[in-house]
Coordinates of C-alpha atoms in Angstrom, one line a residue:
M1 CA 0.0 0.0 0.0
P2 CA 1.8 3.2 -1.2
R3 CA 2.1 6.0 1.4
I4 CA 2.7 9.6 0.4
L5 CA 3.7 12.7 2.3
H6 CA 1.9 15.7 0.8
T7 CA 3.2 19.2 1.6
A8 CA 3.3 22.6 -0.2
D9 CA 3.9 26.3 0.1
W10 CA 7.2 26.3 2.0
Q11 CA 7.8 29.9 0.8
M12 CA 11.6 29.6 1.5
G13 CA 13.3 33.0 1.5
R14 CA 10.3 34.7 3.0
Y15 CA 11.2 37.8 5.1
Y16 CA 8.9 39.0 7.9
S17 CA 9.3 42.8 7.7
R18 CA 6.6 43.6 10.2
F19 CA 8.6 42.0 13.1
D20 CA 11.7 43.0 14.9
N21 CA 14.9 41.7 13.3
D22 CA 15.5 39.0 15.9
D23 CA 11.9 37.7 15.5
A24 CA 12.0 37.9 11.8
V25 CA 15.2 35.9 11.6
A26 CA 13.8 33.2 14.0
L27 CA 10.6 32.9 11.9
A28 CA 12.5 32.5 8.7
E29 CA 14.8 29.9 10.4
A30 CA 11.7 28.0 11.5
R31 CA 10.9 27.3 7.9
F32 CA 14.1 25.4 7.5
T33 CA 13.3 23.5 10.6
A34 CA 9.9 22.6 9.1
I35 CA 11.6 20.9 6.1
E36 CA 13.8 18.9 8.5
R37 CA 10.6 17.9 10.4
L38 CA 9.0 16.9 7.1
A39 CA 11.9 14.6 6.3
Q40 CA 11.8 13.1 9.7
L41 CA 8.0 12.5 9.4
A42 CA 8.5 10.9 6.0
R43 CA 11.1 8.5 7.5
D44 CA 9.2 7.8 10.7
E45 CA 5.9 7.1 8.8
R46 CA 7.8 5.0 6.2
C47 CA 6.5 7.1 3.4
D48 CA 7.3 6.0 -0.2
A49 CA 7.5 9.5 -1.5
V50 CA 7.2 13.2 -0.6
L51 CA 5.2 15.4 -3.0
V52 CA 5.7 19.2 -2.7
A53 CA 2.8 21.0 -4.5
G54 CA 4.5 24.3 -5.4
D55 CA 5.9 27.5 -3.9
V56 CA 8.9 25.8 -2.5
F57 CA 10.6 29.2 -2.8
D58 CA 9.0 32.6 -2.0
A59 CA 10.6 34.3 -5.0
Q60 CA 12.9 33.6 -8.0
T61 CA 15.5 35.9 -6.5
V62 CA 16.3 34.0 -3.2
A63 CA 20.0 33.7 -2.3
D64 CA 22.1 30.8 -3.5
R65 CA 22.6 30.0 0.2
T66 CA 18.9 29.6 0.6
I67 CA 18.7 27.2 -2.3
R68 CA 21.5 25.0 -1.0
R69 CA 20.0 25.0 2.6
V70 CA 16.6 23.9 1.3
F71 CA 18.0 20.8 -0.4
N72 CA 20.3 20.1 2.6
A73 CA 17.3 20.2 4.9
M74 CA 15.7 17.5 2.9
S75 CA 18.5 15.0 3.5
G76 CA 16.7 13.2 6.4
F77 CA 14.5 11.3 3.9
S78 CA 16.4 9.4 1.2
G79 CA 13.3 8.3 -0.7
P80 CA 12.0 10.3 -3.8
W81 CA 10.9 13.9 -3.5
V82 CA 8.8 15.3 -6.3
M83 CA 8.9 19.2 -6.3
L84 CA 6.5 21.3 -8.4
P85 CA 7.0 25.0 -9.4
G86 CA 4.1 27.2 -8.1
N87 CA 3.2 30.8 -8.8
H88 CA 6.1 32.2 -6.6
D89 CA 8.7 30.0 -8.2
A90 CA 7.3 29.3 -11.7
A91 CA 9.4 27.3 -14.1
L92 CA 10.5 30.2 -16.3
A93 CA 13.2 29.8 -18.9
E94 CA 15.5 31.3 -16.3
S95 CA 14.3 30.5 -12.7
V96 CA 15.3 29.6 -9.2
W97 CA 15.1 26.0 -10.4
T98 CA 17.5 26.4 -13.3
R99 CA 19.9 28.2 -10.8
A100 CA 19.6 25.2 -8.4
R101 CA 20.7 22.9 -11.2
R102 CA 23.6 25.1 -12.1
L103 CA 24.6 25.1 -8.5
N104 CA 24.5 21.3 -8.6
A105 CA 22.4 21.6 -5.4
V106 CA 19.6 19.1 -6.4
P107 CA 20.2 15.6 -4.9
D108 CA 19.7 12.5 -7.1
N109 CA 16.5 11.5 -5.2
V110 CA 14.8 14.8 -6.0
H111 CA 12.6 15.0 -9.1
L112 CA 12.0 18.6 -10.4
A113 CA 8.7 18.5 -12.3
L114 CA 9.5 21.5 -14.4
E115 CA 7.5 20.4 -17.4
P116 CA 3.9 18.9 -17.7
G117 CA 3.9 15.2 -17.8
V118 CA 4.3 12.1 -15.7
V119 CA 7.0 11.3 -13.1
D120 CA 7.2 7.5 -12.9
L121 CA 8.0 6.2 -9.5
K122 CA 7.6 2.5 -10.4
A123 CA 9.5 1.2 -7.4
Q124 CA 7.0 3.1 -5.2
G125 CA 3.9 2.1 -7.2
L126 CA 3.2 5.7 -8.2
A127 CA 2.7 7.7 -11.3
V128 CA 2.8 11.4 -10.5
L129 CA 1.0 13.6 -13.0
A130 CA 2.5 17.1 -12.8
A131 CA 1.0 20.4 -13.8
P132 CA 3.8 22.9 -13.1
L133 CA 3.3 26.6 -13.5
T134 CA 5.5 28.0 -16.2
Q135 CA 4.5 31.6 -15.5
R136 CA 3.2 33.3 -12.4
H137 CA -0.5 33.5 -13.5
T138 CA -2.5 31.5 -16.0
H139 CA -6.2 31.6 -16.7
S140 CA -6.6 28.1 -18.1
D141 CA -6.7 24.9 -16.1
L142 CA -3.4 23.2 -16.5
T143 CA -4.6 20.1 -14.8
E144 CA -6.9 19.4 -17.8
N145 CA -3.9 17.7 -19.3
F146 CA -4.3 15.0 -16.7
D147 CA -7.4 13.7 -18.4
H148 CA -5.3 12.6 -21.4
L149 CA -2.1 11.3 -19.7
E150 CA -1.7 7.6 -19.8
T151 CA -0.1 5.6 -17.0
S152 CA 0.6 2.0 -16.2
P153 CA -2.6 0.4 -14.8
E154 CA -0.7 -1.1 -11.8
L155 CA 0.5 2.3 -10.7
L156 CA -1.5 4.8 -8.6
R157 CA -2.4 8.0 -10.5
V158 CA -1.5 10.9 -8.3
G159 CA -1.9 14.5 -9.5
L160 CA 0.3 17.3 -8.4
A161 CA -0.8 20.9 -9.0
H162 CA -0.8 24.5 -7.7
G163 CA -3.7 26.8 -8.0
S164 CA -7.2 27.7 -7.0
V165 CA -10.0 25.1 -7.1
Q166 CA -13.0 26.8 -8.8
G167 CA -16.0 27.5 -6.7
L168 CA -14.2 28.2 -3.4
L169 CA -13.9 31.9 -3.8
A170 CA -16.6 34.5 -4.2
E171 CA -18.1 34.5 -7.7
D172 CA -16.8 38.0 -8.5
I173 CA -13.2 37.1 -7.8
D174 CA -11.3 36.0 -10.9
S175 CA -8.8 33.6 -9.5
A176 CA -5.6 32.9 -11.4
N177 CA -4.3 29.4 -12.0
P178 CA -7.8 27.7 -11.9
I179 CA -8.3 24.0 -11.1
A180 CA -11.6 22.2 -11.7
A181 CA -13.1 20.9 -8.5
D182 CA -13.9 17.5 -10.1
R183 CA -10.5 17.1 -11.7
A184 CA -9.7 13.9 -9.7
A185 CA -12.8 12.2 -11.1
Q186 CA -12.4 13.6 -14.6
A187 CA -8.7 12.3 -14.8
N188 CA -9.3 9.1 -12.9
L189 CA -6.9 10.2 -10.2
D190 CA -6.5 8.2 -7.0
Y191 CA -5.4 11.4 -5.3
L192 CA -4.8 15.1 -6.2
A193 CA -2.2 16.9 -4.1
L194 CA -2.6 20.6 -4.3
G195 CA -0.8 23.7 -3.1
D196 CA -1.6 27.5 -3.0
W197 CA -4.1 27.4 -0.1
H198 CA -2.0 28.0 3.0
G199 CA -4.1 25.8 5.3
V200 CA -5.4 22.2 5.3
K201 CA -8.5 22.0 3.1
Q202 CA -10.4 19.0 1.8
I203 CA -12.1 19.5 -1.5
N204 CA -13.4 16.0 -1.8
A205 CA -12.3 12.5 -0.8
R206 CA -9.5 12.5 -3.4
T207 CA -8.5 16.2 -3.5
W208 CA -6.7 18.0 -0.7
Y209 CA -4.7 21.1 0.0
S210 CA -1.9 20.4 2.6
G211 CA -1.3 24.0 3.6
T212 CA 2.1 25.4 4.6
P213 CA 4.1 23.4 7.1
E214 CA 5.0 26.5 9.1
P215 CA 2.3 29.2 9.6
E216 CA 3.1 32.7 8.4
R217 CA -0.2 34.5 8.7
F218 CA -2.8 35.2 11.3
R219 CA -5.5 33.0 9.9
N220 CA -7.5 30.2 11.5
N221 CA -7.0 27.8 8.6
E222 CA -5.1 24.9 10.2
A223 CA -1.7 25.9 8.9
G224 CA 1.5 24.1 10.1
V225 CA 0.4 20.7 9.0
A226 CA 1.5 18.0 6.5
L227 CA -0.7 15.2 5.2
V228 CA 0.2 11.5 5.2
V229 CA -1.9 9.7 2.5
D230 CA -2.4 5.9 2.4
I231 CA -4.0 4.4 -0.8
A232 CA -4.6 0.7 -0.7
G233 CA -4.4 0.4 -4.5
P234 CA -5.7 1.9 -7.8
G235 CA -9.3 3.0 -7.3
A236 CA -9.2 2.8 -3.5
E237 CA -10.3 5.8 -1.5
P238 CA -7.3 7.6 0.2
D239 CA -6.9 7.6 3.9
V240 CA -5.6 11.1 4.8
S241 CA -4.1 11.9 8.2
R242 CA -2.9 15.3 9.5
H243 CA 0.5 15.7 11.2
R244 CA 1.6 18.8 13.1
I245 CA 4.8 20.2 11.7
G246 CA 4.8 23.9 12.6
Q247 CA 6.9 25.3 15.4
F248 CA 5.0 28.5 16.1
E249 CA 1.3 29.0 16.5
W250 CA 0.0 32.4 15.2
V251 CA -2.7 33.9 17.4
Q252 CA -4.6 37.1 16.7
W253 CA -7.0 38.6 19.1
R254 CA -9.3 41.7 18.7
E255 CA -10.7 42.7 22.1
H256 CA -12.9 45.5 23.4
L257 CA -12.4 46.2 27.2
S258 CA -15.4 47.7 29.0
V259 CA -15.1 46.4 32.5
A260 CA -12.4 45.0 34.7
T261 CA -13.4 41.4 34.1
D262 CA -12.8 41.8 30.3
L263 CA -9.2 42.5 31.1
D264 CA -8.9 39.7 33.6
E265 CA -10.3 37.2 31.0
L266 CA -7.9 38.4 28.4
L267 CA -4.9 38.1 30.7
Q268 CA -6.0 34.6 31.7
R269 CA -6.1 33.5 28.1
L270 CA -2.7 35.1 27.5
E271 CA -1.2 33.2 30.5
E272 CA -2.7 29.9 29.3
L273 CA -1.5 30.3 25.7
P274 CA 1.0 27.5 24.9
A275 CA 4.4 28.8 24.2
P276 CA 6.1 29.6 21.9
A277 CA 3.6 31.5 19.8
V278 CA 3.4 34.6 17.6
V279 CA 0.8 36.9 19.2
D280 CA -0.9 39.9 17.7
I281 CA -3.4 41.8 20.0
R282 CA -5.4 44.9 19.2
L283 CA -7.3 46.5 22.1
S284 CA -10.1 49.0 22.2
G285 CA -12.3 50.4 25.0
E286 CA -10.9 51.8 28.2
V287 CA -8.9 50.7 31.2
D288 CA -8.1 52.4 34.6
L289 CA -4.6 52.8 36.0
A290 CA -4.6 49.5 37.9
G291 CA -5.7 47.7 34.8
E292 CA -3.0 49.5 32.7
Q293 CA -0.3 48.3 35.1
K294 CA -1.7 44.7 35.1
L295 CA -1.8 44.7 31.3
L296 CA 1.8 46.0 30.9
H297 CA 3.1 43.5 33.4
A298 CA 1.3 40.6 31.7
L299 CA 2.6 41.7 28.3
S300 CA 6.2 41.9 29.7
V301 CA 5.9 38.3 31.0
A302 CA 4.4 37.1 27.7
E303 CA 7.2 38.7 25.7
A304 CA 9.7 36.5 27.5
R305 CA 7.6 33.3 26.9
H306 CA 6.7 33.7 23.2
R307 CA 8.5 34.3 20.0
S308 CA 6.7 37.6 19.4
V309 CA 4.0 39.6 21.2
Q310 CA 2.7 42.7 19.5
C311 CA -0.1 44.7 21.2
D312 CA -1.7 47.7 19.6
R313 CA -3.2 49.9 22.4
S314 CA -3.8 53.0 20.3
Q315 CA -7.6 52.5 20.6
L316 CA -7.6 51.7 24.3
A317 CA -8.3 54.8 26.3
L318 CA -6.6 55.2 29.7
Q319 CA -9.3 56.4 32.1
P320 CA -8.0 57.0 35.7
T321 CA -10.9 56.7 38.2
D322 CA -11.6 59.3 40.8
E323 CA -9.8 57.0 43.3
D324 CA -6.8 56.8 41.0
I325 CA -6.5 60.6 40.8
A326 CA -7.0 60.9 44.6
E327 CA -4.2 58.4 45.2
L328 CA -1.9 60.4 42.9
N329 CA -2.6 63.6 44.8
A330 CA -3.3 65.2 41.4
D331 CA -5.2 68.2 42.6
G332 CA -5.1 71.8 41.3
Y333 CA -3.3 72.2 38.0
L334 CA -2.3 68.6 37.6
G335 CA -5.9 67.5 38.1
E336 CA -7.0 69.9 35.4
V337 CA -4.3 68.5 33.0
I338 CA -5.4 64.9 33.7
G339 CA -9.0 65.9 33.1
E340 CA -8.2 67.5 29.8
L341 CA -6.2 64.5 28.6
R342 CA -9.1 62.2 29.5
E343 CA -11.5 64.3 27.5
Q344 CA -9.2 64.5 24.5
Q345 CA -9.0 60.7 24.2
E346 CA -12.7 60.7 23.6
N347 CA -13.2 63.8 21.4
A348 CA -10.0 64.0 19.3
D349 CA -9.2 62.2 16.1
D350 CA -7.3 58.9 16.3
E351 CA -3.8 60.5 16.2
K352 CA -4.5 63.1 18.8
A353 CA -6.4 60.6 21.0
A354 CA -3.3 58.3 20.9
T355 CA -1.1 61.2 21.8
S356 CA -3.3 62.2 24.7
R357 CA -3.3 58.6 25.9
D358 CA 0.5 58.4 25.8
A359 CA 0.8 61.7 27.6
L360 CA -1.7 60.6 30.3
A361 CA 0.2 57.4 30.8
I362 CA 3.5 59.2 31.1
L363 CA 2.1 61.8 33.5
T364 CA 0.4 59.3 35.8
S365 CA 3.5 57.1 35.8
L366 CA 5.6 60.0 36.9
L367 CA 3.1 60.9 39.6
R368 CA 3.0 57.3 40.8
D369 CA 6.9 57.1 40.9
R370 CA 6.9 60.2 43.0
I371 CA 4.5 58.7 45.5
E372 CA 5.9 55.2 45.8
P373 CA 9.4 56.1 47.0
A374 CA 7.9 58.5 49.6
S375 CA 5.6 55.8 50.9
G376 CA 8.4 53.2 50.8
N377 CA 10.6 55.5 53.0
A378 CA 7.9 56.3 55.5
G379 CA 8.7 53.4 57.8
E380 CA 12.6 53.8 57.8
G381 CA 14.0 53.9 61.3
Q382 CA 10.9 52.4 62.8
P383 CA 11.3 49.3 65.1

C-alpha cells in the first residue's frame, strides 16, 4: 500500500518585515526546521515518496545559500521527493530551479517537475501527474492535461498541481491558476495533491490542500500541517491523516475592554496560551490605572515566553478613576491637565487621541513614581 507525504507552500526565503529583526530571523529559520521535520516525518511514517505541491521558494531571487540550505534540509529522507513549481517559483526559462541545477544543489533523489507530464516512480507504485506553473499567472486549467495522460494500470495515478480550485472563492473574484473541482474524477486520479491554499483544506475524498508546514499568517486555517496519504491500490479511496509540523502557533485577538473582568479574562487567556507563539493583540475600549499596570506586566511576561508579542493599544483609552486621581494627589493644575487628557481621548481624532493617551500614561506614571518612593521610606527607622 503506497504511502505519500503531501506538503506545499514552503515559501523559503520569505522575510517578515513587520517584526523586529530577531523575531524575523527566527521565523525565517523555523521554515528550514519545518523541512527537516517533514523529512523526519516521512522517515518515521515509512512514506514511499514526498510530494511538494508548489511554492517551495517565495521568490525567484532567493539567495544561493537559501537554495542550498533547502536541499540540505531534505537530506533526512532518502526516498524520492517530487517538487513542483508554483506561482512564486514558476518554471520560467531562467528561474530559481535552473539556478539550483547550475549550483549542482539538487540531490539525485529529488525530481523537479518543471514540465507537464508524468514522473514515474515505479518502485514506489506511483505515477505522479505534474502540472507545473511556467508563468506566475495562468487563466486556463493546467490540470486538464491529466485527463489525457496515460499511466501503467498497476500504478496509482496521483496528480500534483498548484492553484485555486474553482467555486471556493466569491463569484466576483477571478482567481488565477484555476483548477476544476472535479479534476480527480475527470482524470481518474487516485489522489490530487494541491498547493496554494495555506491551510489544510479537503475539496473531496481524493482532493486536498496540505497548507504550509510553518504558519506565516494570522488566519485560523489549520496551517502548520502535513498530510500522510495511504492508498490501498488503484481505485481505493485515500486515507488522509494530519500531522503537526509547525513550530509556532500564530494567534490574533481583537478585544474590546469595557469592565475589569474583560481585562482579567484576556490576561488569563494570554497566560494559558501554549508557548512559543506569535501573538498579535489589538485592544479598544478603556482601562483604569490599575488595569493598565496589570496589562503592561502581563505583556512583559508574555514577551519573554513567546516568539513575538505585539499589542496595539492605540484605541484603548486610559481612564483613571476618581480614586486613582486621589491616590496620585493630582489636585489643582495637575488634576486639570489629567481631566483635559481624559477628554481629548474621547473627542479628538485617532492620532490626537493616541497622543493624549500616551501623555496621560507618562504623567500618571511620573506621579506614581513620586508617591511610591515616599511611601516606601515612611517606615525607615521604625522598630
